[in-house]
mmCIF file of C-alpha atoms and ligand atoms in Angstrom:
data_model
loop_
_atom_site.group_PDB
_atom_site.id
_atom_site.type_symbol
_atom_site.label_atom_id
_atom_site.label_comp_id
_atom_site.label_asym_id
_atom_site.label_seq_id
_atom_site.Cartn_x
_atom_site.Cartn_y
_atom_site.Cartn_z
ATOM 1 C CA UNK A 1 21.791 7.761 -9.031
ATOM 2 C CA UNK A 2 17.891 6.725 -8.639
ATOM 3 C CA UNK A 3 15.801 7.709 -5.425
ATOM 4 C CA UNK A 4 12.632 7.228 -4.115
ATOM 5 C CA UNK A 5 11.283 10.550 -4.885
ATOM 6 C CA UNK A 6 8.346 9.682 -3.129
ATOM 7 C CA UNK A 7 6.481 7.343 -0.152
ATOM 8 C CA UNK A 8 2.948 7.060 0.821
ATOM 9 C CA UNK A 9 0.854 4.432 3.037
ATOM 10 C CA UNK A 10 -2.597 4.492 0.693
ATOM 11 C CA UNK A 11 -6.490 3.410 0.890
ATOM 12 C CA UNK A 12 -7.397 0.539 -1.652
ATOM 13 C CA UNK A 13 -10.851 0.154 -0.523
ATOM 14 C CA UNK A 14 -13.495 -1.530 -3.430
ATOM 15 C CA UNK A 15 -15.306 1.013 -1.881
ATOM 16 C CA UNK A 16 -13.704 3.560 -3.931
ATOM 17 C CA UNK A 17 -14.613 1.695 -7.188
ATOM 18 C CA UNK A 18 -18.346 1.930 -5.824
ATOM 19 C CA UNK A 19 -18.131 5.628 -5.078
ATOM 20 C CA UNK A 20 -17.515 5.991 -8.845
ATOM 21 C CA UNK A 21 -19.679 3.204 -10.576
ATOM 22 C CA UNK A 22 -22.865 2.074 -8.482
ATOM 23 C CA UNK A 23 -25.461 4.282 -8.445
ATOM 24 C CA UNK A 24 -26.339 3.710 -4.757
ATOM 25 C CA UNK A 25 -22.919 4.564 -3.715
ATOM 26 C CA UNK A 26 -22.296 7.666 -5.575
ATOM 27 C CA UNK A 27 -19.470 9.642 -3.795
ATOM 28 C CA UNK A 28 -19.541 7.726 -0.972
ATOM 29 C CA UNK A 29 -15.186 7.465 -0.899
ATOM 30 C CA UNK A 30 -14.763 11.050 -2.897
ATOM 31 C CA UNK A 31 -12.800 11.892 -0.323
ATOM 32 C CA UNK A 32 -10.774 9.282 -0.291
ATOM 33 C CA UNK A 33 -10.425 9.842 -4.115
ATOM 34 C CA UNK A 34 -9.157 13.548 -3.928
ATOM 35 C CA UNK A 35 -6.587 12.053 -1.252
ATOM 36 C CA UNK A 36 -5.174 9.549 -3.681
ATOM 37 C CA UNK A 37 -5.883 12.224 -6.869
ATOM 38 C CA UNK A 38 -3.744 14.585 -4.481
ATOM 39 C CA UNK A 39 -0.671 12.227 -3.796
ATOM 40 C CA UNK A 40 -0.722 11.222 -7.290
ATOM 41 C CA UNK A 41 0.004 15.064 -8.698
ATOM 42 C CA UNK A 42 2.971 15.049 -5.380
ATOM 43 C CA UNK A 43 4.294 11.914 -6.970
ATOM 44 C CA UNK A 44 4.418 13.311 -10.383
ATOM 45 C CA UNK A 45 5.744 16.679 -9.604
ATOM 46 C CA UNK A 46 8.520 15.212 -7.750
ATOM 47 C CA UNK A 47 9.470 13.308 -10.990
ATOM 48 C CA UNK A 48 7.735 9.366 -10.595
ATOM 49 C CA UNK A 49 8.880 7.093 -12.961
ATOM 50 C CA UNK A 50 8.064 3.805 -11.479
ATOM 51 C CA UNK A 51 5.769 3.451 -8.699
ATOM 52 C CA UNK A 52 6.289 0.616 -6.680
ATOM 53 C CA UNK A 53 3.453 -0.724 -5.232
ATOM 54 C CA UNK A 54 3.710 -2.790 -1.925
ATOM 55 C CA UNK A 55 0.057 -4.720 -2.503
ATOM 56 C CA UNK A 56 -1.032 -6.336 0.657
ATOM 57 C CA UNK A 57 -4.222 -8.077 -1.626
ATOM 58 C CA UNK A 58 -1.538 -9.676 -3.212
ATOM 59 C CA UNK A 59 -1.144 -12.088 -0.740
ATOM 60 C CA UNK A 60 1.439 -14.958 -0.359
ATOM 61 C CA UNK A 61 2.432 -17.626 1.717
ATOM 62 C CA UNK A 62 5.753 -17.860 1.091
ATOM 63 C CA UNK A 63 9.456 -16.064 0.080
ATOM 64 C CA UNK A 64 8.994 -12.113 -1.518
ATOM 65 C CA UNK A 65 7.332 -12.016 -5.494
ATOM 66 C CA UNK A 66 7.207 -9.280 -7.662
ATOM 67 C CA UNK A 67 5.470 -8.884 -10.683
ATOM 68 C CA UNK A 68 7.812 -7.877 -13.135
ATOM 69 C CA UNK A 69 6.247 -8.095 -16.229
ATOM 70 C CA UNK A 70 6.930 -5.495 -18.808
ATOM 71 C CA UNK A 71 2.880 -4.488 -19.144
ATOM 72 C CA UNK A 72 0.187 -4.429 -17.286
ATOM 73 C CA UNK A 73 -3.318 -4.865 -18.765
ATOM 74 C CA UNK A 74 -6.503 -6.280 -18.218
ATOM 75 C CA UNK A 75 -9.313 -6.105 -17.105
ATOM 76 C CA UNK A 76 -10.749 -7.316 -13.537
ATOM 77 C CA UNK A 77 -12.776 -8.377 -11.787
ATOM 78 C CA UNK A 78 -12.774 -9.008 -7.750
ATOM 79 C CA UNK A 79 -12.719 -12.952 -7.007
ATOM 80 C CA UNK A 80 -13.355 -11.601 -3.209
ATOM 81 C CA UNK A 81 -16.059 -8.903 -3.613
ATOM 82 C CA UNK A 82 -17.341 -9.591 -7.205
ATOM 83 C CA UNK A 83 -20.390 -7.420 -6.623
ATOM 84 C CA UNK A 84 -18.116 -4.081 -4.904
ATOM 85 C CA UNK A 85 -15.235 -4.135 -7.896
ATOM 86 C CA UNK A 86 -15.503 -5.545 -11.150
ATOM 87 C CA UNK A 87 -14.495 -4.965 -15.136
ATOM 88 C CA UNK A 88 -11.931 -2.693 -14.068
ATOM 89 C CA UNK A 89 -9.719 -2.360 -17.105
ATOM 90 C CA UNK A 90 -5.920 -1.287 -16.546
ATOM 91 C CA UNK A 91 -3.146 -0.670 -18.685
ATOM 92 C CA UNK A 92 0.121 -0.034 -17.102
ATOM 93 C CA UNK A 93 3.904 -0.266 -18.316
ATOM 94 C CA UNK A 94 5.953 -2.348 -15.488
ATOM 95 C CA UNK A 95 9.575 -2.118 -14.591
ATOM 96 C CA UNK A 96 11.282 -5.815 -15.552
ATOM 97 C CA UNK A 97 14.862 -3.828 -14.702
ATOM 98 C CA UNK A 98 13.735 -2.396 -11.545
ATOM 99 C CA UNK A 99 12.048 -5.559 -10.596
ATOM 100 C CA UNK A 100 14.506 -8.353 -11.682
ATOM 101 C CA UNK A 101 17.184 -6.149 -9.120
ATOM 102 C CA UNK A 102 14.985 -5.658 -6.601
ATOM 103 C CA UNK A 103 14.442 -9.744 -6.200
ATOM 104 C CA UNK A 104 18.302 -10.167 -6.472
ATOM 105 C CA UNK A 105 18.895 -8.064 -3.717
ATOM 106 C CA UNK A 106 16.478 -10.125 -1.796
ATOM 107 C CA UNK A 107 17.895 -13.613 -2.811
ATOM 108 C CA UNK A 108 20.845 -11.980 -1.720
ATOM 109 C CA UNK A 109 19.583 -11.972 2.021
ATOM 110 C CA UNK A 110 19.109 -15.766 1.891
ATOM 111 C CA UNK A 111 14.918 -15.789 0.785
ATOM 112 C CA UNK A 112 12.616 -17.207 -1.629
ATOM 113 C CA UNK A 113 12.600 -14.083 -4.289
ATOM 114 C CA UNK A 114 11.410 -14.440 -8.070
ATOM 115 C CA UNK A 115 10.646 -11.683 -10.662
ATOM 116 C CA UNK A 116 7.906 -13.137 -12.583
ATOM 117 C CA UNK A 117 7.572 -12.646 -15.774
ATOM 118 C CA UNK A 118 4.232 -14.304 -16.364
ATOM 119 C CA UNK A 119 1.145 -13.492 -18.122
ATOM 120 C CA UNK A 120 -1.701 -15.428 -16.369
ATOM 121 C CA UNK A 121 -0.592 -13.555 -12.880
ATOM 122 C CA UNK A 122 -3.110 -11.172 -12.644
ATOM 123 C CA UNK A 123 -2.431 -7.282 -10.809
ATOM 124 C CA UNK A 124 -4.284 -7.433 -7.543
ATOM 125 C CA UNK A 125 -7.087 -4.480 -6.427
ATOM 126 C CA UNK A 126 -4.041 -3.404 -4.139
ATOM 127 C CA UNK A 127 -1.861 -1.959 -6.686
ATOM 128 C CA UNK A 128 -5.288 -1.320 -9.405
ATOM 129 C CA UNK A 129 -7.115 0.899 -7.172
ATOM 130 C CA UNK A 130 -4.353 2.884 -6.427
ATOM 131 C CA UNK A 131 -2.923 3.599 -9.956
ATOM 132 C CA UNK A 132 -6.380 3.825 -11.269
ATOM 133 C CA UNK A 133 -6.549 7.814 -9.280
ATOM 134 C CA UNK A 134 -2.637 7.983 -9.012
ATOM 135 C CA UNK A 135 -1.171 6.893 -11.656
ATOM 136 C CA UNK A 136 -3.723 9.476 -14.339
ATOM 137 C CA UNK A 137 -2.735 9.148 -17.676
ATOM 138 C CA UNK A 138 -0.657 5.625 -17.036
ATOM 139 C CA UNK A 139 1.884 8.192 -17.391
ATOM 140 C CA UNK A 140 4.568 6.151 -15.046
ATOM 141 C CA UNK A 141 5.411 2.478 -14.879
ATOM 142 C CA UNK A 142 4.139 0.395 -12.411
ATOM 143 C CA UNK A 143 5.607 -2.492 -10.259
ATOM 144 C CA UNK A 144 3.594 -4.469 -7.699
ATOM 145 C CA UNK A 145 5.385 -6.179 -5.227
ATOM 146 C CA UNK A 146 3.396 -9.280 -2.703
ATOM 147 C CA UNK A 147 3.013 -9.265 0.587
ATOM 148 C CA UNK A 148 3.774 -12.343 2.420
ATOM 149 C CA UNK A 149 0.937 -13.389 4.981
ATOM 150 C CA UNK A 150 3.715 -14.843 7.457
ATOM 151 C CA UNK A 151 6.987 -12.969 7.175
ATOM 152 C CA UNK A 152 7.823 -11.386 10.181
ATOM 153 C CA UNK A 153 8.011 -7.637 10.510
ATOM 154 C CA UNK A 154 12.209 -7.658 10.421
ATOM 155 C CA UNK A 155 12.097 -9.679 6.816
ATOM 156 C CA UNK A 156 9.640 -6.502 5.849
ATOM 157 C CA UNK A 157 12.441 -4.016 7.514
ATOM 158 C CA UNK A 158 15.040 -6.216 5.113
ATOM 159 C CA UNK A 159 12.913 -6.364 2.200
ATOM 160 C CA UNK A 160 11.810 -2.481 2.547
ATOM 161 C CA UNK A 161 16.174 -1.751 2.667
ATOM 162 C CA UNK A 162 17.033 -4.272 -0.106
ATOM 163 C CA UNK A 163 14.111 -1.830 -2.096
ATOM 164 C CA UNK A 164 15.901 1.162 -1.438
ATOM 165 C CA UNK A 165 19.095 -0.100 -2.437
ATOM 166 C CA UNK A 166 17.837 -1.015 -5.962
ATOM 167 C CA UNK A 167 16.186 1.878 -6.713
ATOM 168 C CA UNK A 168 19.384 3.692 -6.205
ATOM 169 C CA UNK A 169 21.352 1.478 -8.607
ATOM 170 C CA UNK A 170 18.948 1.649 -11.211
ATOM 171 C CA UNK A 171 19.017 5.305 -11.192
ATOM 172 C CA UNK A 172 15.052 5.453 -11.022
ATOM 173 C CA UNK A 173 13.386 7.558 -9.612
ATOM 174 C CA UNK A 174 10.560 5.985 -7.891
ATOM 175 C CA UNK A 175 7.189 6.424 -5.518
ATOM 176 C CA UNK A 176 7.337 3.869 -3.118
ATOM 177 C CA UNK A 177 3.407 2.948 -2.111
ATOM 178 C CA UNK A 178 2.741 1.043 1.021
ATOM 179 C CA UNK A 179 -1.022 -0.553 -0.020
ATOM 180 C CA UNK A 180 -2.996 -1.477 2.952
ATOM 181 C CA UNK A 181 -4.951 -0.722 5.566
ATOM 182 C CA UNK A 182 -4.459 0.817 9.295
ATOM 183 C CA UNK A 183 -6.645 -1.697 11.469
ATOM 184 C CA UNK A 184 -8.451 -4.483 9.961
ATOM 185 C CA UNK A 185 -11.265 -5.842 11.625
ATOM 186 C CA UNK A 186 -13.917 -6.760 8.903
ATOM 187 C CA UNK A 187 -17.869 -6.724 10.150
ATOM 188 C CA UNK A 188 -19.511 -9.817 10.659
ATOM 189 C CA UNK A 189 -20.976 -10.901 7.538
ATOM 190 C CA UNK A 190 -24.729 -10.402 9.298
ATOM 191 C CA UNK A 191 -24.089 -6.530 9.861
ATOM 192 C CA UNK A 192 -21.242 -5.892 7.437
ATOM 193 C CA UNK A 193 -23.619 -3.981 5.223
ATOM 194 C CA UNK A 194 -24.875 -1.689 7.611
ATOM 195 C CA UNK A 195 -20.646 -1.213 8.598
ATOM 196 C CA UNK A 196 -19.967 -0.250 5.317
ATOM 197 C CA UNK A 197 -18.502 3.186 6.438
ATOM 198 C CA UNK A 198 -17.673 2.186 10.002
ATOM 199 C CA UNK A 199 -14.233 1.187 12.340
ATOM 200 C CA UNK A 200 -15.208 -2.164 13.708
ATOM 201 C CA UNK A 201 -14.352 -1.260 17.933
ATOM 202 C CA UNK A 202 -13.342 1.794 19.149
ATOM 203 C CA UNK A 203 -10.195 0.050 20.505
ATOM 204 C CA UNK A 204 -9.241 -0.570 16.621
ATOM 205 C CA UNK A 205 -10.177 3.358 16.012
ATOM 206 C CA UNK A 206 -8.455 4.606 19.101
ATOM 207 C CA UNK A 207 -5.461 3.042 18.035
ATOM 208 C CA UNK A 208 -5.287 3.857 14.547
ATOM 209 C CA UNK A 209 -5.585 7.916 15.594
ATOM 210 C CA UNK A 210 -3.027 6.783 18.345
ATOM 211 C CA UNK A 211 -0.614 5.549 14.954
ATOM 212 C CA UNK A 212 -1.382 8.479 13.347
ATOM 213 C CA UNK A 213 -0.457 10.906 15.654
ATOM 214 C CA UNK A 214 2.955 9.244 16.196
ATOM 215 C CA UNK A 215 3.685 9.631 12.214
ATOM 216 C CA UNK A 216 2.611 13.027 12.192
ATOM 217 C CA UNK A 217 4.791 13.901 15.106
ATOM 218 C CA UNK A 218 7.448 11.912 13.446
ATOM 219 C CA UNK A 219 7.613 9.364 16.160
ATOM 220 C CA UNK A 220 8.304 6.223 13.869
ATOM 221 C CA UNK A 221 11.239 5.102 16.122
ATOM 222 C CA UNK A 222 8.153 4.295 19.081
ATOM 223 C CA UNK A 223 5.684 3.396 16.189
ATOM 224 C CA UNK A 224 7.661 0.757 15.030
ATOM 225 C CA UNK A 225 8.682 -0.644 18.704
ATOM 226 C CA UNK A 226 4.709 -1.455 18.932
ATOM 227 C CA UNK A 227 4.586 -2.216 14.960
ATOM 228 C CA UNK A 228 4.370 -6.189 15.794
ATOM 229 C CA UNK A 229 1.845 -5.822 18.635
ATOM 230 C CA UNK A 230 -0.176 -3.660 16.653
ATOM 231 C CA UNK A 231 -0.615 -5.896 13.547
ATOM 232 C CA UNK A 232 -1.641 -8.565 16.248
ATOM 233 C CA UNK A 233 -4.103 -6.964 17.570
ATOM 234 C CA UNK A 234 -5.528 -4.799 15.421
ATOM 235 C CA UNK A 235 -5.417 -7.689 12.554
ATOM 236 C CA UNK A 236 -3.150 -5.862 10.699
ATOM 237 C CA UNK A 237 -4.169 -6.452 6.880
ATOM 238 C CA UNK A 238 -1.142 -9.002 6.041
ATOM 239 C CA UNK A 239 0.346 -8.445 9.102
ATOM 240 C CA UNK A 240 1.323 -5.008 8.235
ATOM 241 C CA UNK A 241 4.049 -6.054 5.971
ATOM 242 C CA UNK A 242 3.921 -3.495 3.639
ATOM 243 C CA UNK A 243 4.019 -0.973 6.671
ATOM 244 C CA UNK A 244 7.442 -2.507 7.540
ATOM 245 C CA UNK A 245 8.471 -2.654 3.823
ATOM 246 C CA UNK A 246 7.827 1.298 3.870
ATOM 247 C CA UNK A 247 9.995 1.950 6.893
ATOM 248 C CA UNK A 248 12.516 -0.306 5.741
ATOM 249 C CA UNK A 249 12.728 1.631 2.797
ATOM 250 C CA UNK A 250 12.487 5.231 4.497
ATOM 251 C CA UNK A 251 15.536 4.451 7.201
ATOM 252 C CA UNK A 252 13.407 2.421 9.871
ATOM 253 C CA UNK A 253 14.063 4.528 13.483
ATOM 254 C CA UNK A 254 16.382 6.643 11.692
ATOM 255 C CA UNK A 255 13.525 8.056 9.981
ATOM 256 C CA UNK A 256 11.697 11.053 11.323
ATOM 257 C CA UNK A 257 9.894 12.670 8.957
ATOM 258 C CA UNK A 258 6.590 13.879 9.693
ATOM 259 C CA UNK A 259 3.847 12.460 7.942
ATOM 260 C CA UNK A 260 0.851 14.480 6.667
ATOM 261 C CA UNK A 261 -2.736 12.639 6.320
ATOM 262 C CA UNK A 262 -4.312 13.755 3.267
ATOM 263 C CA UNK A 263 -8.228 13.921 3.505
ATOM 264 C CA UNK A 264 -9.408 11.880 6.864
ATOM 265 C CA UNK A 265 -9.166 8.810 8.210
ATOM 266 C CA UNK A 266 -12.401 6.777 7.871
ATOM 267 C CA UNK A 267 -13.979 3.320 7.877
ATOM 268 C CA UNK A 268 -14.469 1.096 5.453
ATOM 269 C CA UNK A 269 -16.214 -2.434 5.927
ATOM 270 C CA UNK A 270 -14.909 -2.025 9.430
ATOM 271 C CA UNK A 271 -11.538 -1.781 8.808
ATOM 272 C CA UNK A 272 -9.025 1.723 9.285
ATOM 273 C CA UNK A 273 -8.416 3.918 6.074
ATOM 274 C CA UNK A 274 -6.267 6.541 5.602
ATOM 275 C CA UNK A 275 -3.727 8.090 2.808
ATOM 276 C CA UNK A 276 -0.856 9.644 4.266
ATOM 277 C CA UNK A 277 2.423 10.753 2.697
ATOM 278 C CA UNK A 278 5.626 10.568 4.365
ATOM 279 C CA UNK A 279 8.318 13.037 3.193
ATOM 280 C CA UNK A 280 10.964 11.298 0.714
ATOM 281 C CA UNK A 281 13.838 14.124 1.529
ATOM 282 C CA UNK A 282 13.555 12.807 5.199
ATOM 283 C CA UNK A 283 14.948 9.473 4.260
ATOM 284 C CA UNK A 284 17.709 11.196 1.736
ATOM 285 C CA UNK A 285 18.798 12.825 5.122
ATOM 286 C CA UNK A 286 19.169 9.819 6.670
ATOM 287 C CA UNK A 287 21.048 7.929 4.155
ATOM 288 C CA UNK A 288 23.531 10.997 4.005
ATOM 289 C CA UNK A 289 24.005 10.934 7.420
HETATM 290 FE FE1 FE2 B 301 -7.220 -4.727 1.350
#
């Protein structure tokens, strides 16, 4: 029987592919690198085969995709920040089996859900950046899933359980990676340079720490009852869908593990970033229960 060995929420910042390649920015998200280089060994040592990457820059506008294709490889380039993230090459196996299930279940439930299996749709910074410090060695496969700009936070829930179920009947095991961002106020174009490593208000920030605390004291049951209102106000990057996807997955309010932030929170652009990994035997409990 296949579980999902592991679950994080996870930075995807360009910034990150800066850090590494510009000059000027040298180091600049290194924390934020030995975060994601950290949950990537977890993953591994609790036996990843798949990871399943929720990828809120995938964006949609309609029903739940998935890209199933059986590889992954390219190399790209930003259409949205060209100058922050470019000639990134990747080359990942994907999971058609887990994939093609996972969108079943889904149809199931009445939605839009395809499986594509099609080579001019390209992997999105979401799932690249991610893998790129996670995923070492392309070792595991790797399946990004979209997030849909205007589901609601209960088709998320839904999606996140119909994911769960899957993984089980595949027998995978599988890291389940919630792409995205805390709060996600972007700088004005006139100052976003200057906010390149700033939270844009200190309601946004104040917040965010407010979130985190709650998932470290394994307080998801209240976190989620002010899930909707916080992707409204704090502009929630694709209206926190892959947040509810997570949750979905994990149990929703029957879930109580305690999360543990890895590195720091920190701002990016103006936006909330964090990498934070919520314990997978938490939502075994709750399934046995
Ligand atoms: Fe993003």
């Amino acid at each position: 029987m296949g579980e999902i060995v592991f679950a994080a929420k996870v930075t995807h910042v360009p910034s990150i592919w800066m850090s590494e390649h510009l000059p000027n920015f040298k180091g600049i998200r290194q924390m934020a690198i030995d975060g994601l280089k950290e949950l990537g060994r977890r993953a591994k040592e609790a036996g990843t085969e798949t990871f399943i990457v929720i990828d809120s820059h995938w964006i949609t506008n309609q029903g739940f995709h998935l890209n199933a294709r059986a590889r992954h490889s390219g190399t790209f380039t930003s259409h949205e920040v060209p100058h922050m993230l470019e000639y990134l090459e990747y080359d990942y196996a994907g999971d058609p089996e887990l994939g093609g299930l996972i969108s079943q279940k889904i149809a199931k439930g009445g939605y839009i859900s395809i499986a594509h299996d099609n080579p001019n749709l390209q992997v999105e910074y979401g799932t690249l950046v991610p893998m790129e410090q996670m995923n070492e060695g392309a070792y595991a496969k790797v399946l990004p899933i979209a997030a849909c700009q205007f589901a609601s936070i209960e088709e998320g829930k839904e999606w996140g359980e119909a994911i769960a179920e899957a993984v089980k009947e595949t027998g995978r095991k599988a890291a389940l990676i919630a792409s995205g961002s805390l709060s996600h106020a972007f700088w004005p174009n006139r100052v976003s340079e200057q906010g390149l490593n700033s939270i844009n208000t200190e309601f946004n920030r104040q917040v965010d720490l407010r979130v985190l605390q709650l998932w470290e004291e394994g307080r998801v049951s209240e976190f989620l009852d002010m899930l909707p209102d916080y992707a409204e106000r704090c502009r929630g990057e694709c209206n926190m869908i892959d947040t509810a996807m997570l949750f979905g997955a994990l149990g929703w309010k029957n879930y109580n593990g305690k999360a543990e932030v890895i590195g720091e929170y920190f701002g990016s652009s103006g936006t909330g970033q964090v990498n934070v990994e919520f314990p997978a035997a938490a939502a075994a409990a709750v399934k046995a229960a």
